[in-house]
Coordinates of C-alpha atoms in Angstrom, one line a residue:
M1 CA -9.5 11.2 -22.2
D2 CA -7.7 13.1 -19.5
S3 CA -4.0 13.1 -19.8
P4 CA -1.9 11.8 -16.9
F5 CA -1.0 15.4 -16.0
D6 CA -4.7 16.2 -15.7
V7 CA -5.3 13.2 -13.5
L8 CA -2.6 14.3 -11.1
G9 CA -3.4 18.0 -11.5
V10 CA 0.1 19.1 -12.5
G11 CA 1.4 20.8 -15.6
P12 CA 3.6 19.0 -18.3
D13 CA 6.6 20.9 -17.1
A14 CA 6.3 19.8 -13.4
D15 CA 9.5 18.4 -12.0
D16 CA 9.7 15.0 -10.2
A17 CA 9.3 16.5 -6.7
E18 CA 6.1 18.2 -7.8
V19 CA 4.7 15.1 -9.4
D20 CA 5.5 13.1 -6.3
R21 CA 3.7 15.6 -4.1
A22 CA 0.7 15.6 -6.4
Y23 CA 0.6 11.8 -6.5
R24 CA 0.6 11.5 -2.7
R25 CA -2.2 14.1 -2.5
R26 CA -4.3 12.5 -5.2
V27 CA -3.9 8.9 -4.0
I28 CA -5.3 9.9 -0.6
E29 CA -8.2 11.8 -2.2
V30 CA -9.3 8.8 -4.4
H31 CA -8.6 6.0 -1.8
P32 CA -11.6 3.8 -1.4
D33 CA -11.6 4.6 2.4
Q34 CA -12.0 8.3 1.5
G35 CA -15.1 7.9 -0.7
G36 CA -13.1 7.0 -3.8
S37 CA -12.9 3.8 -5.7
A38 CA -10.4 1.1 -6.6
S39 CA -10.6 2.0 -10.3
E40 CA -9.9 5.7 -9.6
F41 CA -7.0 4.7 -7.2
H42 CA -5.4 2.6 -10.0
R43 CA -6.1 5.4 -12.5
V44 CA -4.1 7.8 -10.4
R45 CA -1.3 5.2 -9.9
T46 CA -1.1 4.6 -13.7
A47 CA -0.9 8.3 -14.4
Y48 CA 2.0 8.7 -12.0
E49 CA 3.8 5.7 -13.5
Q50 CA 3.3 7.1 -17.0
I51 CA 4.7 10.5 -16.1
M52 CA 7.7 9.2 -14.2
S53 CA 8.6 6.7 -17.0
G54 CA 8.2 9.2 -19.8
E55 CA 5.5 7.0 -21.4
V56 CA 2.8 9.7 -21.5
P57 CA 0.1 8.8 -24.1
D58 CA 0.0 11.1 -27.1
P59 CA -3.6 12.5 -27.5
A60 CA -3.1 12.6 -31.3
S61 CA -2.4 8.9 -31.5
N62 CA -5.5 7.5 -29.7
G63 CA -3.8 6.9 -26.4
A64 CA -0.5 5.4 -27.7
A65 CA 2.5 6.2 -25.6
A66 CA 4.7 8.9 -26.7
G67 CA 7.8 7.0 -25.5
P68 CA 8.9 3.4 -25.9
G69 CA 6.9 0.6 -24.3
S70 CA 3.3 0.4 -23.2
P71 CA 1.6 1.9 -20.1
D72 CA 0.0 -1.5 -19.5
D73 CA 3.5 -2.8 -18.7
S74 CA 3.3 -1.1 -15.3
D75 CA -0.2 -2.4 -14.3
P76 CA 0.0 -3.1 -10.6
G77 CA -2.1 -6.2 -11.2
A78 CA 0.7 -7.9 -13.0
E79 CA 2.5 -9.0 -9.9
S80 CA -0.2 -11.5 -8.9
A81 CA 1.9 -13.6 -6.6
G82 CA 5.3 -12.1 -7.1
V83 CA 7.2 -8.9 -6.8
D84 CA 5.5 -5.7 -8.1
D85 CA 6.7 -5.1 -11.7
S86 CA 7.0 -1.3 -11.0
D87 CA 10.2 -2.1 -9.1
A88 CA 11.6 -4.4 -11.8
G89 CA 13.6 -1.6 -13.5
E90 CA 15.3 -0.3 -10.3
D91 CA 19.0 -0.8 -9.9
E92 CA 20.3 -3.6 -7.7
E93 CA 21.6 -1.2 -5.0
A94 CA 18.1 0.2 -4.5
E95 CA 16.6 -3.2 -4.2
Q96 CA 19.3 -4.2 -1.6
E97 CA 18.4 -1.2 0.5
G98 CA 14.7 -2.0 0.5
S99 CA 12.6 -4.5 2.4
R100 CA 10.8 -7.3 0.6
V101 CA 7.2 -7.4 2.0
E102 CA 5.0 -10.5 1.5
Y103 CA 1.4 -9.6 2.3
L104 CA -1.9 -11.4 2.9
N105 CA -5.4 -9.9 3.3
Y106 CA -7.0 -10.9 6.5
E107 CA -10.4 -11.0 4.9
V108 CA -9.6 -14.1 2.9
L109 CA -8.7 -16.3 5.9
D110 CA -12.3 -17.3 6.7
D111 CA -13.0 -18.2 3.1
H112 CA -10.2 -20.8 3.2
G113 CA -10.6 -22.0 6.8
W114 CA -7.2 -20.5 7.8
D115 CA -6.3 -19.0 11.1
L116 CA -4.0 -16.1 11.9
G117 CA -2.0 -18.5 14.2
D118 CA -1.3 -21.1 11.5
D119 CA 2.4 -21.6 11.2
D120 CA 2.1 -22.4 7.5
L121 CA -0.3 -19.5 6.7
F122 CA 1.8 -17.9 4.0
E123 CA 2.8 -21.2 2.4
K124 CA -0.9 -22.0 2.1
A125 CA -1.6 -18.5 0.7
A126 CA 1.2 -18.9 -1.9
E127 CA -0.5 -22.1 -3.2
A128 CA -4.1 -20.8 -3.2
G129 CA -4.0 -18.7 -6.4
L130 CA -5.3 -15.6 -4.6
A131 CA -5.9 -12.3 -6.4
H132 CA -3.0 -9.9 -6.4
E133 CA -4.7 -7.5 -4.0
D134 CA -5.1 -10.3 -1.5
Y135 CA -1.6 -11.9 -1.6
G136 CA 1.8 -11.1 -3.1
Q137 CA 5.0 -9.2 -2.6
F138 CA 6.4 -5.8 -3.1
L139 CA 9.5 -3.8 -2.3
A140 CA 9.2 -1.2 0.5
H141 CA 11.7 1.6 -0.1
P142 CA 13.8 3.2 2.7
H143 CA 11.9 5.9 4.7
E144 CA 8.4 4.7 3.5
T145 CA 5.9 3.6 6.1
L146 CA 4.3 0.3 5.3
L147 CA 1.1 2.0 4.2
E148 CA 3.0 4.4 1.9
A149 CA 4.9 1.5 0.4
A150 CA 1.7 -0.4 -0.3
E151 CA 0.0 2.7 -1.8
N152 CA 3.1 3.5 -3.9
R153 CA 3.1 0.0 -5.3
G154 CA -0.6 0.5 -6.3
F155 CA -2.5 -1.1 -3.4
A156 CA -5.4 0.5 -1.5
W157 CA -4.9 -0.7 2.0
P158 CA -7.3 0.5 4.7
Y159 CA -6.6 3.5 6.8
A160 CA -8.4 6.5 8.4
C161 CA -6.4 9.1 10.4
R162 CA -2.9 8.3 9.1
G163 CA -1.5 9.5 12.4
G164 CA -1.6 6.6 14.9
A165 CA -4.9 7.7 16.4
C166 CA -7.0 4.7 15.2
A167 CA -6.5 1.0 14.3
N168 CA -8.0 1.1 10.8
C169 CA -4.5 0.5 9.2
A170 CA -3.4 -2.2 11.6
V171 CA -1.4 -5.1 10.4
A172 CA -0.3 -8.3 12.0
V173 CA 3.5 -8.9 11.6
F174 CA 3.9 -12.6 10.9
E175 CA 7.6 -12.5 10.3
G176 CA 10.2 -9.7 10.3
E177 CA 10.3 -6.4 12.1
M178 CA 8.7 -2.9 11.9
D179 CA 9.7 0.2 13.7
T180 CA 7.1 1.5 16.2
P181 CA 7.0 5.2 16.9
G182 CA 5.8 5.8 20.5
D183 CA 2.9 8.2 20.0
H184 CA 0.0 5.8 18.9
I185 CA -3.2 4.4 20.1
L186 CA -2.3 0.7 20.3
P187 CA -2.2 -0.8 23.8
S188 CA 0.8 -2.9 24.9
T189 CA -1.2 -6.1 24.7
M190 CA -1.6 -5.5 20.9
L191 CA 2.1 -4.7 20.5
D192 CA 3.0 -7.9 22.4
S193 CA 0.8 -9.7 19.8
D194 CA 2.8 -8.2 17.0
I195 CA 0.1 -5.8 15.9
R196 CA 1.4 -2.6 14.3
L197 CA 0.1 0.5 12.6
S198 CA 1.1 0.6 8.9
C199 CA 0.6 4.4 8.7
M200 CA 3.4 5.0 11.2
G201 CA 5.8 2.1 11.1
G202 CA 8.1 0.9 8.3
P203 CA 10.0 -2.3 7.8
V204 CA 13.4 -2.6 9.5
S205 CA 14.2 -6.1 8.4
D206 CA 15.2 -7.2 4.9
E207 CA 12.1 -9.4 4.6
M208 CA 8.7 -9.2 6.2
K209 CA 5.4 -11.1 6.2
V210 CA 2.4 -9.2 7.2
V211 CA -1.4 -9.8 7.3
Y212 CA -3.1 -6.5 6.6
N213 CA -6.7 -5.4 7.1
V214 CA -6.9 -6.9 10.6
K215 CA -8.9 -3.9 11.9
H216 CA -11.8 -6.3 12.9
L217 CA -9.7 -8.4 15.2
P218 CA -11.0 -8.6 18.8
G219 CA -9.6 -5.6 20.7
L220 CA -9.2 -3.5 17.6
D221 CA -12.9 -2.9 16.9
E222 CA -13.2 -0.2 19.5
L223 CA -10.1 1.6 18.2
R224 CA -11.4 2.1 14.7
L225 CA -12.7 5.3 13.2
P226 CA -15.2 5.9 10.3
P227 CA -12.6 6.5 7.5
Y228 CA -14.2 9.2 5.4
P229 CA -14.9 12.0 8.0
F230 CA -11.3 11.7 9.2
D231 CA -9.6 12.2 5.8
K232 CA -7.8 15.4 7.0
A233 CA -6.9 14.1 10.5
R234 CA -3.3 13.8 11.6
M235 CA -1.4 13.2 14.8
N236 CA -1.0 16.5 16.7
D237 CA -4.1 18.0 15.0

C-alpha cells in the first residue's frame, strides 16, 4: 500500500509548506471534474490529514498508525449533518476567525420537491437525513476561497477554470455574504440574484448558507465549460 507521502508525492522530510503545496496540486489532479474519482480525491485528503497530524501508518504494522489515534478519525464523511471533524481540534481563536458554511447540493432539490426560493429550504434539508456530501457544515478559514475551503475539508465541488472564466463552480448564496472580485464572467443579473463563483470569492460573514452545484440554472448553462480540457486554465492565461 502506498504511504501518505507517496500519495502526495513528497518525501518524509517535507515541511508543512511543501506538504500543503503538494496537497493542493494533487487534489486538483484527482478531482472528479478533472477525470479523477471521488475515492481518489478522499484518498489524497486522508493522506494529507495523516501527514499533518503525525498519524502516518507504519508499513511494518499492517497499516496501523505510527502515532496515537486512528486515521479513520479524520474521515470527512464523519460530519454527516454537522461540522467537519477535521476542524474539531483547532483552537478557539482559529474557529472565531473562520466562517461557518452550511451547504446544500442543488442536485437533491428535485428529488425532494424543493425549490431554490423556499424560505425554509435549509430547515427542510437539515431534517431530511441527506448524505454528508449533499448537506452539512464546515469551517472556511481566512483567505480561503469557498471552493478551496470545501476541497480542504474533503469535498469535491464542481469547477473548471478556477479563474472566474466559467460558471461551473457557481453557488447560490442563501444567507450571508461572499466577497466578489471584479474580473469574472457572471453578468450583473446573476450577481443581483446572489449567484457567486466559489473559485474566486470567500465568505466575509461569520455564517453562510450556500447551495452549490447550481451550474445548470437557467442563464448559467451557456457560461459553463467542459471541465477536463480546462484543468490548466487560469484567469489571465
